[in-house]
Short mmCIF file of C-alpha atoms in Angstrom, two decimals:
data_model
loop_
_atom_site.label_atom_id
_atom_site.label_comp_id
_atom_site.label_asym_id
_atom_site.label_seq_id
_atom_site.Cartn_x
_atom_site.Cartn_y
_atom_site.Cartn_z
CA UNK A 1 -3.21 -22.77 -3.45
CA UNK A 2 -1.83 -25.00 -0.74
CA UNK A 3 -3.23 -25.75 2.47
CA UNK A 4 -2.89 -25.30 6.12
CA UNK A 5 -4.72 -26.08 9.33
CA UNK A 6 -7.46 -23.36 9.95
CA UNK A 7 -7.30 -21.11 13.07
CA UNK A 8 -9.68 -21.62 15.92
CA UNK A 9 -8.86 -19.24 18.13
CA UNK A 10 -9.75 -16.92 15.52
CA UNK A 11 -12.96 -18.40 15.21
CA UNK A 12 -14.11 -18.54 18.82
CA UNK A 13 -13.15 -15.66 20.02
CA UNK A 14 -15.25 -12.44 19.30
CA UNK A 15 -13.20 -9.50 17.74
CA UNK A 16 -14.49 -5.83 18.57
CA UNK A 17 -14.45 -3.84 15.02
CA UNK A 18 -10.75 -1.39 16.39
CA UNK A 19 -9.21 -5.06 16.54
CA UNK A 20 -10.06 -6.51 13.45
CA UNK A 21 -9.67 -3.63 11.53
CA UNK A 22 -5.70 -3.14 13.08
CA UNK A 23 -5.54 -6.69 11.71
CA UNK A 24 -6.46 -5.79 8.22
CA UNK A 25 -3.78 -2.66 8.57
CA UNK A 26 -1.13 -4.38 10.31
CA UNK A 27 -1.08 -6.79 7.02
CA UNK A 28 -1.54 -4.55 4.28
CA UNK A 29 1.80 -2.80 3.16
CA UNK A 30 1.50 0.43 0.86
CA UNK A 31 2.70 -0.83 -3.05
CA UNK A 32 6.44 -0.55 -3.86
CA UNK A 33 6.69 3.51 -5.33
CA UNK A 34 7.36 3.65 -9.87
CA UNK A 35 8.02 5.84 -12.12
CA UNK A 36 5.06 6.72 -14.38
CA UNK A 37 4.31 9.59 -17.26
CA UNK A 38 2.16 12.45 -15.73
CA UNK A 39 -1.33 11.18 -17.52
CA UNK A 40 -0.61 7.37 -15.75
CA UNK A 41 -0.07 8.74 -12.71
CA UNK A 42 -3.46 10.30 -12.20
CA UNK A 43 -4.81 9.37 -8.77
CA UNK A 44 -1.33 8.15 -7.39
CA UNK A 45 0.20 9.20 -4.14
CA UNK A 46 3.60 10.87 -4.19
CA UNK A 47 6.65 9.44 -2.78
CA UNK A 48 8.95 11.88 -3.00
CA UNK A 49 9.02 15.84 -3.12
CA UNK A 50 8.80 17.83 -6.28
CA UNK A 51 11.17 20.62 -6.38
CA UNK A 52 10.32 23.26 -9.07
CA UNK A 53 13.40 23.09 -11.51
CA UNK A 54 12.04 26.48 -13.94
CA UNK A 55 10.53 29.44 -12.35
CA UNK A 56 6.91 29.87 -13.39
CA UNK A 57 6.01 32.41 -15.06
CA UNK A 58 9.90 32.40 -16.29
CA UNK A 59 10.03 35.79 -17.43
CA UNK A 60 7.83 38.79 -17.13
CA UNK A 61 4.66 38.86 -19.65
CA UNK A 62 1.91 40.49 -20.04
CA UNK A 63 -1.93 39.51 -18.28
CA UNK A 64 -3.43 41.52 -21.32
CA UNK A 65 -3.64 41.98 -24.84
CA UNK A 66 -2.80 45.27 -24.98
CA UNK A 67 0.42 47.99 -25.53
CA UNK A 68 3.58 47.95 -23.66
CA UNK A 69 4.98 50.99 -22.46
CA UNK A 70 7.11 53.35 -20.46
CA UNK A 71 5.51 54.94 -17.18
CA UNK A 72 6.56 58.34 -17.65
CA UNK A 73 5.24 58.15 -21.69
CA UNK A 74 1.38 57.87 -20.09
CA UNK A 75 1.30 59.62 -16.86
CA UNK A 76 -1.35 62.33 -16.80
CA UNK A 77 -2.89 60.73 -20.04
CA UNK A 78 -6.72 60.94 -20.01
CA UNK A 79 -9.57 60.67 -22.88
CA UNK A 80 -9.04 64.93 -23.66
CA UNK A 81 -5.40 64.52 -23.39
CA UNK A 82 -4.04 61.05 -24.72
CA UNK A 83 -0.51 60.07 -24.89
CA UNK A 84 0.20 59.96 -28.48
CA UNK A 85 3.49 56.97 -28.54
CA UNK A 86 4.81 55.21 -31.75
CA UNK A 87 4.40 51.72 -32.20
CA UNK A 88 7.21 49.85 -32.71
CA UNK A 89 6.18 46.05 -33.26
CA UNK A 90 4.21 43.28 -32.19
CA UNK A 91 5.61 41.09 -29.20
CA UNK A 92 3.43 37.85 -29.36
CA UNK A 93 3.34 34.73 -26.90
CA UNK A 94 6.28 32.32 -27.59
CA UNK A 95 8.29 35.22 -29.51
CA UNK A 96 11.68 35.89 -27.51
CA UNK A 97 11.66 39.41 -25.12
CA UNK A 98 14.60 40.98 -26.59
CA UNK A 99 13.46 41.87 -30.17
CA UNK A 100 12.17 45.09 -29.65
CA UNK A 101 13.24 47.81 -27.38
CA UNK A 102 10.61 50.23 -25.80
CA UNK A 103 12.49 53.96 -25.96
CA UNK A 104 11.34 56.69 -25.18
CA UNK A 105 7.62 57.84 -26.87
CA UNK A 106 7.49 54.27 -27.76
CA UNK A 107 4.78 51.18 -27.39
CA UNK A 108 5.02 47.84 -28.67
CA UNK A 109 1.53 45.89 -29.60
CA UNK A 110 1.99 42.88 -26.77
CA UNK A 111 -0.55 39.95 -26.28
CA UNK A 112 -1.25 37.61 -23.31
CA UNK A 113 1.36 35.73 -22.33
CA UNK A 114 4.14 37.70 -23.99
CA UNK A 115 7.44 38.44 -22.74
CA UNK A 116 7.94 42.25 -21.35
CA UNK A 117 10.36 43.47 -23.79
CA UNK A 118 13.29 45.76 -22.81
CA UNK A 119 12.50 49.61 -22.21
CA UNK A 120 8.77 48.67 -20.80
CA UNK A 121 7.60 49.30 -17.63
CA UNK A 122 3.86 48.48 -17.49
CA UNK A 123 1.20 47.41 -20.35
CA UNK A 124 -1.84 49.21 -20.44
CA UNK A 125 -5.03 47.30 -21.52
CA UNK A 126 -6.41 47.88 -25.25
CA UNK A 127 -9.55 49.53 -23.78
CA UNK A 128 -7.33 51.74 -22.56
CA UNK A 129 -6.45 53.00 -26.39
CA UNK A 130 -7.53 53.71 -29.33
CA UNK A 131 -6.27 50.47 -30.88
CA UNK A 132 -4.08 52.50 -33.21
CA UNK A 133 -7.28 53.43 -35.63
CA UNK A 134 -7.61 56.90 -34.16
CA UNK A 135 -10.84 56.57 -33.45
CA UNK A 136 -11.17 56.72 -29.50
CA UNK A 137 -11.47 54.16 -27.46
CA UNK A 138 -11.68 50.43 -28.34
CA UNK A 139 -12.92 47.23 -26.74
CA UNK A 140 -10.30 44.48 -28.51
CA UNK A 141 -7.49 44.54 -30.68
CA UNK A 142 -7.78 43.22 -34.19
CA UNK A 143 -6.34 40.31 -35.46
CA UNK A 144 -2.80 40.41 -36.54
CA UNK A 145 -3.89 38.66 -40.02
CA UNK A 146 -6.38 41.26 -40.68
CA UNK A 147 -4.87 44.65 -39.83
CA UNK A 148 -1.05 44.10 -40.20
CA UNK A 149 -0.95 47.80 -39.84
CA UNK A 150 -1.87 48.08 -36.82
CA UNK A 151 1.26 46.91 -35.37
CA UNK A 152 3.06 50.35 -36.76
CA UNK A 153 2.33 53.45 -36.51
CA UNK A 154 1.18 55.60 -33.90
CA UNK A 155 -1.58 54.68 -31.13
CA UNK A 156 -3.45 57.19 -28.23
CA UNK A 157 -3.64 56.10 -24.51
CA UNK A 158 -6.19 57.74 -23.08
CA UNK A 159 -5.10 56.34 -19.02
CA UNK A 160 -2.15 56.45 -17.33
CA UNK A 161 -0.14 52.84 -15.55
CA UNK A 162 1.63 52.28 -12.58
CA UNK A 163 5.04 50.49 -12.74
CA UNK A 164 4.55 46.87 -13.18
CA UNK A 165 0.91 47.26 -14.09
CA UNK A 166 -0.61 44.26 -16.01
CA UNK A 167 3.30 42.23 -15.68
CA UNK A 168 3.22 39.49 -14.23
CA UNK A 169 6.45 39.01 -12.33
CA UNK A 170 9.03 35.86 -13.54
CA UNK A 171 8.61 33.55 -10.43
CA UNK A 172 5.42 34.67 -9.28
CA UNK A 173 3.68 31.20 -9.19
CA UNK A 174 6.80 29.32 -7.53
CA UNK A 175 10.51 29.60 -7.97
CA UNK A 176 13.05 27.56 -9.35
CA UNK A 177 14.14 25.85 -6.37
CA UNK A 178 11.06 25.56 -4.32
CA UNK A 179 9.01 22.32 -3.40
CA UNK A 180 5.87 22.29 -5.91
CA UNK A 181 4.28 19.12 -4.54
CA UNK A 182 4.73 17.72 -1.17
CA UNK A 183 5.34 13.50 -0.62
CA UNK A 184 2.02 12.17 0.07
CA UNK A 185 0.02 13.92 -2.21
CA UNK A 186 -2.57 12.95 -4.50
CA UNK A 187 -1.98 13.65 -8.03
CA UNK A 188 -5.28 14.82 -9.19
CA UNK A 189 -5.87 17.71 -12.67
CA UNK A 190 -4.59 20.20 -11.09
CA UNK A 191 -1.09 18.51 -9.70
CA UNK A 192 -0.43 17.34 -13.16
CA UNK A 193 -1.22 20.87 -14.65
CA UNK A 194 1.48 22.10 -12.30
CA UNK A 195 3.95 18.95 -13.09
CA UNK A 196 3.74 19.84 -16.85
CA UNK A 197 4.24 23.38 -16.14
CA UNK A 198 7.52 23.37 -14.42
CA UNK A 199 8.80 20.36 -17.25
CA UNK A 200 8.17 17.25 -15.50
CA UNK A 201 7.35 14.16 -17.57
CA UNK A 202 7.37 11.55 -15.39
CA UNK A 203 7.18 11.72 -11.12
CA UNK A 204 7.64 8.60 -8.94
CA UNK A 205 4.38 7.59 -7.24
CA UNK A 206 2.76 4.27 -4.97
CA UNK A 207 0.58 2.63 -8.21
CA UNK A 208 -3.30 2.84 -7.72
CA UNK A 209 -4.09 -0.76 -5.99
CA UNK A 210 -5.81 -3.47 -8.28
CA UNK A 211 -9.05 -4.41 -6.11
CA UNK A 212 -10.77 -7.42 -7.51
CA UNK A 213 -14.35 -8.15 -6.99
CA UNK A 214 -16.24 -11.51 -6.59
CA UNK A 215 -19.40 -12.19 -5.78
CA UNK A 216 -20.79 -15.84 -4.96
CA UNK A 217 -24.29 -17.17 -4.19
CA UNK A 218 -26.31 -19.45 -6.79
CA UNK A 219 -29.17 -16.88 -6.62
CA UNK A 220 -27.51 -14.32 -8.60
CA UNK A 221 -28.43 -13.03 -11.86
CA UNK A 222 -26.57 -10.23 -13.57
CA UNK A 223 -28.66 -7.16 -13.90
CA UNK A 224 -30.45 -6.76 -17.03
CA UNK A 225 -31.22 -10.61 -17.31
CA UNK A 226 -34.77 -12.27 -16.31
CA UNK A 227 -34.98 -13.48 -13.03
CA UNK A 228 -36.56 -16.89 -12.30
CA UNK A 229 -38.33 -17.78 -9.06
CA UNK A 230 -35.74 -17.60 -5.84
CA UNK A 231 -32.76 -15.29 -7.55
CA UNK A 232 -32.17 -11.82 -7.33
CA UNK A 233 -29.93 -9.60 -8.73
CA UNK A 234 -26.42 -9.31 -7.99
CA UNK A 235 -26.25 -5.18 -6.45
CA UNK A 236 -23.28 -6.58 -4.20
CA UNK A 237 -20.58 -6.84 -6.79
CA UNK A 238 -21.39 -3.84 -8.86
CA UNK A 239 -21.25 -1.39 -5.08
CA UNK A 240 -18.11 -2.72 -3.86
CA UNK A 241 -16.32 -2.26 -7.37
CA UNK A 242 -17.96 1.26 -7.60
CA UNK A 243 -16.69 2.04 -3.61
CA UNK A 244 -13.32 0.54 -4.81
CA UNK A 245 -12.55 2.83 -7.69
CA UNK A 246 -14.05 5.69 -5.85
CA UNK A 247 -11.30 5.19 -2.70
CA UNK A 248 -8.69 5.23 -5.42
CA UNK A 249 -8.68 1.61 -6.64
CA UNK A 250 -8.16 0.06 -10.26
CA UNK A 251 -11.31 -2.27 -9.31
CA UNK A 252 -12.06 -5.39 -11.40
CA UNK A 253 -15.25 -7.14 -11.61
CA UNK A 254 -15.86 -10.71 -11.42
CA UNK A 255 -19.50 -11.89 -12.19
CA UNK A 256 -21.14 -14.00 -9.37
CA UNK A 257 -19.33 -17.14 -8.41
CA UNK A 258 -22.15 -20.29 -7.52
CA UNK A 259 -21.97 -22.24 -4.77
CA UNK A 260 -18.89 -24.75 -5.03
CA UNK A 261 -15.60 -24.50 -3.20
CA UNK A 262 -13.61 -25.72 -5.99
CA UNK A 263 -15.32 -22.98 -8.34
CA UNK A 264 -14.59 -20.33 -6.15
CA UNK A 265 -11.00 -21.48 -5.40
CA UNK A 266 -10.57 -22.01 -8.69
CA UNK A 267 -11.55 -18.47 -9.28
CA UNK A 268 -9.56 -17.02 -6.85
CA UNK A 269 -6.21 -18.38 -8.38
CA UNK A 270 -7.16 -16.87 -11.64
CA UNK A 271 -7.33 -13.72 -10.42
CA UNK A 272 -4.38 -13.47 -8.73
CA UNK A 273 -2.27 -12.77 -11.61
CA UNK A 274 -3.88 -8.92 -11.72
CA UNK A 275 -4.68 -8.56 -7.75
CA UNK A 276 -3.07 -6.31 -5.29
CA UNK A 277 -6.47 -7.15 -2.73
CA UNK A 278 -9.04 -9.32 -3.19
CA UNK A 279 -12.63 -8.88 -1.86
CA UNK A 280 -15.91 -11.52 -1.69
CA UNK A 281 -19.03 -10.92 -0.85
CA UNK A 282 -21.53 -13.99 0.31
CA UNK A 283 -20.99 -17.20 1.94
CA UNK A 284 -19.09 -15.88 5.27
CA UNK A 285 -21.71 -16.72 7.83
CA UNK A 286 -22.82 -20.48 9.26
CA UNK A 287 -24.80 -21.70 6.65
CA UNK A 288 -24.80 -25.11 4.75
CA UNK A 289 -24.50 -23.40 1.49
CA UNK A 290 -21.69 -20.99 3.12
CA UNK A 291 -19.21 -21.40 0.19
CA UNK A 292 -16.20 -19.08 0.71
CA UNK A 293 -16.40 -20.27 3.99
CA UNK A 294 -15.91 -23.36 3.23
CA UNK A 295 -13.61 -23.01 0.47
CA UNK A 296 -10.86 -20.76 2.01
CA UNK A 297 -11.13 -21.24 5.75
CA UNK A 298 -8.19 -23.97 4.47
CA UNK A 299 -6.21 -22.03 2.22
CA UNK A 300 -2.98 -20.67 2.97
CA UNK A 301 0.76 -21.24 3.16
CA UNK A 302 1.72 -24.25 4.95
CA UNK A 303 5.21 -22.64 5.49
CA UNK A 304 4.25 -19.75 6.67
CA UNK A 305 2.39 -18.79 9.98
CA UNK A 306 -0.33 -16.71 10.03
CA UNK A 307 -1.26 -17.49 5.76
CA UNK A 308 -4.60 -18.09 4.69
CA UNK A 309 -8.16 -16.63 5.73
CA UNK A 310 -9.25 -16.49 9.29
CA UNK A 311 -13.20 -16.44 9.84
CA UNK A 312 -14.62 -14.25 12.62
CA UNK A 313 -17.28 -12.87 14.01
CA UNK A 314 -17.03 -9.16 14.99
CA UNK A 315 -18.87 -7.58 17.49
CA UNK A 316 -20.53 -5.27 15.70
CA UNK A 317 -24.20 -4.67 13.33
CA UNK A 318 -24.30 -4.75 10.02
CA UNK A 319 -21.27 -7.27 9.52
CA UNK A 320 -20.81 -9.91 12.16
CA UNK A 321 -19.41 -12.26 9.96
CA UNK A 322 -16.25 -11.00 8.62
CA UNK A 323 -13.23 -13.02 7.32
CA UNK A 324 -9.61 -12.29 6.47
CA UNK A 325 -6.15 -13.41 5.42
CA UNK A 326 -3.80 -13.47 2.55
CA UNK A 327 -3.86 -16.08 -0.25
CA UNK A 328 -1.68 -16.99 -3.39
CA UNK A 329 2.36 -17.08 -3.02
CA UNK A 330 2.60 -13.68 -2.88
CA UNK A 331 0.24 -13.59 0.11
CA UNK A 332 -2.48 -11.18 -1.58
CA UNK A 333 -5.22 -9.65 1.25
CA UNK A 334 -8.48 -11.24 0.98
CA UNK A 335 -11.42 -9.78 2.62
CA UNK A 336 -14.57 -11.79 2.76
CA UNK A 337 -17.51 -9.83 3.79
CA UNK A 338 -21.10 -10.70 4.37
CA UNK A 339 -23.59 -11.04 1.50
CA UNK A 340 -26.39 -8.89 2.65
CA UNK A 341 -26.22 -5.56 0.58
CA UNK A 342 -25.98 -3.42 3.40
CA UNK A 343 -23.43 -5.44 6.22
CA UNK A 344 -21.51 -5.57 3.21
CA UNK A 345 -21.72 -1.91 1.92
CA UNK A 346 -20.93 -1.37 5.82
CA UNK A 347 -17.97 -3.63 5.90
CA UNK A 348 -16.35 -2.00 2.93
CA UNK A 349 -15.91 1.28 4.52
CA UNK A 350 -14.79 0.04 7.87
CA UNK A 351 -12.52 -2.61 6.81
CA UNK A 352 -11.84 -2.79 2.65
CA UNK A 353 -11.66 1.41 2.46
CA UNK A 354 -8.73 1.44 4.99
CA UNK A 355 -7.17 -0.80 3.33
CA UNK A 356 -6.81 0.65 -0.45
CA UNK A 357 -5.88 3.61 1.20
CA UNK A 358 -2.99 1.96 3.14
CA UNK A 359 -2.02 0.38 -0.27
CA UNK A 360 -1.72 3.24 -1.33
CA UNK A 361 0.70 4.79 1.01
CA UNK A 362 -2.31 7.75 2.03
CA UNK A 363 -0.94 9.09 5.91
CA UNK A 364 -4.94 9.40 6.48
CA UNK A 365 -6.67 5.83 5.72
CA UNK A 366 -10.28 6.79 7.59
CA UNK A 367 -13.29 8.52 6.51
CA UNK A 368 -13.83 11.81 8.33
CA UNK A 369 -15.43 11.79 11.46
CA UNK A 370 -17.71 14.46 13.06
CA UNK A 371 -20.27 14.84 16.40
CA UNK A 372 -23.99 15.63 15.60
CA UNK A 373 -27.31 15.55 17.38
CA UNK A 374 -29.23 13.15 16.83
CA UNK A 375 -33.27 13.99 15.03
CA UNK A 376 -35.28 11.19 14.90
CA UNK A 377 -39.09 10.33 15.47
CA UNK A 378 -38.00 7.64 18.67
CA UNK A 379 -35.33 6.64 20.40
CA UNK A 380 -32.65 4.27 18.43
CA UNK A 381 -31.59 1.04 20.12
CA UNK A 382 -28.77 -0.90 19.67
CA UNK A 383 -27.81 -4.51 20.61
CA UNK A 384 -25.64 -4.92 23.83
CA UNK A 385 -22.17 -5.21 23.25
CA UNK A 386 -22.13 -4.50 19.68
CA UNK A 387 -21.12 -1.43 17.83
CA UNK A 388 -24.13 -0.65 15.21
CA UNK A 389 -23.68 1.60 12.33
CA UNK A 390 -26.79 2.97 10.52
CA UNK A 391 -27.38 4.73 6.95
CA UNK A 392 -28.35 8.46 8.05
CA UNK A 393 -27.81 11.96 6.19
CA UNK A 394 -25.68 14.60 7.83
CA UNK A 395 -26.43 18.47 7.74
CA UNK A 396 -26.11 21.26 9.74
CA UNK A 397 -24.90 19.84 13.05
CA UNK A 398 -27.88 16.99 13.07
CA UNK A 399 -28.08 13.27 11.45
CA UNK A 400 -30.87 11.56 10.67
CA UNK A 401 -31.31 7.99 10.34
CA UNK A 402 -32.22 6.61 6.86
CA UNK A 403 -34.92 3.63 6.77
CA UNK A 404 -34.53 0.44 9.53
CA UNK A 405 -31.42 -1.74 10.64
CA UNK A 406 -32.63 -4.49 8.59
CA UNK A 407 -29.12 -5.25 6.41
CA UNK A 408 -31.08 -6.27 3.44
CA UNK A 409 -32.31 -2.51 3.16
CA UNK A 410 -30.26 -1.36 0.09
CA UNK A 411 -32.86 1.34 -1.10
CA UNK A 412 -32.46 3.26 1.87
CA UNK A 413 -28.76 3.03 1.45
CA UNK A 414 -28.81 4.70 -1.55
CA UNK A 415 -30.19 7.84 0.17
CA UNK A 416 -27.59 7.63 2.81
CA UNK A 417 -24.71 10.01 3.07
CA UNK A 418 -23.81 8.73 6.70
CA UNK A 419 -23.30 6.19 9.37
CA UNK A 420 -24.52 6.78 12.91
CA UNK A 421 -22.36 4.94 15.07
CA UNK A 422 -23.94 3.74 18.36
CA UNK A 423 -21.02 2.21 20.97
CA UNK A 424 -21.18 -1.24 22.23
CA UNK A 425 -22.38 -0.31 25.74
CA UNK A 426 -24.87 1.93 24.66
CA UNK A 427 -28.37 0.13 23.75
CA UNK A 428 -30.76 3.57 23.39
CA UNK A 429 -30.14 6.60 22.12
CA UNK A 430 -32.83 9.72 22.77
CA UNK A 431 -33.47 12.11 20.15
CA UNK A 432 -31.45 15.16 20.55
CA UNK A 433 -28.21 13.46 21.93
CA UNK A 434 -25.16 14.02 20.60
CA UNK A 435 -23.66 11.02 18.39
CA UNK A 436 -20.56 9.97 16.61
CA UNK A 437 -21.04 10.37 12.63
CA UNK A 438 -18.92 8.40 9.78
CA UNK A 439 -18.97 10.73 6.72
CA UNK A 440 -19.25 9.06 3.69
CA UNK A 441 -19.72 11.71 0.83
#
């Protein structure tokens, strides 16, 4: 990575959260559309507009195992006086509609799924019949391989069927020629059940973005190791990774980075190769030991205006220090957020969320949004002239905060499904008023 001068004007001024975060979305492009097999593209955003190409169903079948028929051969048929019709074949799912004809006095033995073949008019149910054993009324047909017989001879109907009873219509679902899927959507089970189901193999989508995931600060130990005096464990890198895969993101891990520039640069440029966006945690604020500060606040394209990572401080709580830019020749987003679990839990949502989302071409980048009064013990308060956001839960038109403002507080995070958000020229808020709420679940 080469080098270029660092940008103090981005480093004196403060930035409110709206500016930095147009910033980060006035960078980040959505990811050129391919073409990938149905399975691949789970959890990729449409480009284009799917047009159905085979009517679905695309013929009339049956919803039941059970007897097709002619209307006029059952009307008035009842358990004292049955309709007595001859059987005439099987029709089975996958068989081809036009191998039996229903005449007059005539059934033919259909299953679910099968085609309506010529002459029939309606199916009635088996329950409706005697099953062709003459023996009143049954509750399922038996098996093909066990009772060949029963697909000849004679069966009773003991109720009578509307036209187009039990059929369900060709083109009922969608018609050939009709858009299936919308540009923009996310292709999720259901989408791809529909793809396969009107023949597509393949559909052209925005790839899922490749998030990478580093972590730095000499302190950290990976979970499940033994801590010695002054570490802790590293939470950071296994939340953000989580929050990245959960906004749509192939996310990537990279275990806790110590505290030395040329280790974390060095890091960095390995992990280009399989990086769409690139996220730290740690070493963002004014410290001695500050290493991604110190290690990128250098970086960029020489060539290029506006390259490498700008350092800022934001006007807002969790998350003052906050950094951005692009690194690597093909300019990859880097976020740097704070190292404190919750500022950087916070940060993610605001800031790193938005920006998967915009990678991935999504019209709708933001969490919603709702208004809720406010139930707490005491008032909140708020620093002047920054915008705090606090862990709460959300029900029933009220929010309630979730443990302090301390941003080392991760255990209370974990119960939150919320962010109160308290404006920057508000500094107490009295139970009962009505605030703005970030939804996270």
């Amino acid at each position: 990575m080469s080098t270029a001068a660092p940008s103090p004007a981005a480093q004196d001024r403060r930035w409110s959260v709206a500016e930095h975060l147009e910033d980060v979305l006035a960078t980040v492009r959505p990811l050129e559309p391919i073409e990938l097999q149905l399975l691949d593209a789970q959890g990729c955003v449409l480009v284009e507009d799917v047009t159905v190409a085979v009517s679905l169903p695309p013929f009339d079948n049956s919803s039941m195992d059970g007897y097709a028929v002619r209307v006029a051969d059952v009307a008035g048929a009842s358990e004292e006086f049955p309709a007595a019709l001859e059987v005439v074949g099987d029709v089975a799912a996958g068989q081809q509609a036009g191998l039996l004809h229903v005449g007059p006095g005539q059934a033919a033995r259909i299953m679910t799924g099968a085609p309506l073949p010529p002459g029939a008019e309606a199916v009635v149910p088996v329950e409706w019949t005697d099953g062709g054993l003459g023996a009143g009324p049954v509750g399922s047909m038996r098996a093909y391989s066990v009772a060949p017989e029963g697909a000849f001879g004679q069966v009773r109907v003991y109720r009578p069927a509307e036209a187009r009873a039990h059929v369900r219509a060709q083109g009922s679902d969608v018609r050939a020629g009709d858009r299936a899927l919308s540009a923009g959507t996310v292709v999720g089970p259901p989408q791809i059940a529909l793809l396969a189901a009107i023949g597509r193999a393949t559909v052209r989508v925005r790839p899922r973005p490749r998030v990478v995931v580093v972590s730095t600060g000499s302190e950290l130990v990976q979970p499940g190791e033994e801590l010695a005096d002054g570490q802790i464990y590293d939470s950071n890198s296994f939340a953000l990774t989580a929050a990245a895969r959960d906004a749509g993101a192939i996310a990537y891990r990279v275990g806790a980075v110590s505290d030395d520039a040329e280790t974390l640069r060095s890091t960095i440029e390995d992990q280009l190769v399989r990086a769409d966006l690139l996220v730290t945690t740690g070493g963002v604020s004014v410290g001695a030991y500050d290493v991604v500060k110190e290690a990128l606040s250098s970086v960029g394209d020489e060539d290029e205006a506006g390259s490498g990572v700008d350092f800022r401080t934001l006007a807002m709580q969790p998350g003052k220090p906050q950094g951005f830019g692009t690194v690597g020749p093909d300019h990859i987003p880097l976020l740097a957020l704070p190292g404190n679990p919750v500022s950087s839990y916070v940060s993610f949502e605001l800031f790193v969320r938005p920006a998967i989302r915009a990678l991935m071409g999504l019209p709708d980048v933001h969490r919603p949004t709702t208004r809720a009064k406010l139930t707490a013990d005491k008032p909140l308060t708020s620093p002047a002239g920054r915008r705090q956001f606090l862990r709460a839960t959300a029900g029933d038109g009220t929010v309630s905060p979730v443990g302090g403002s301390g941003s080392h507080l991760v255990a209370a995070l974990a119960h939150a499904d919320a962010l109160i958000v308290v404006p920057e020229d508000v500094e107490r808020v009295e139970p009962g008023t009505e605030v703005e709420v970030v939804l996270l679940g």
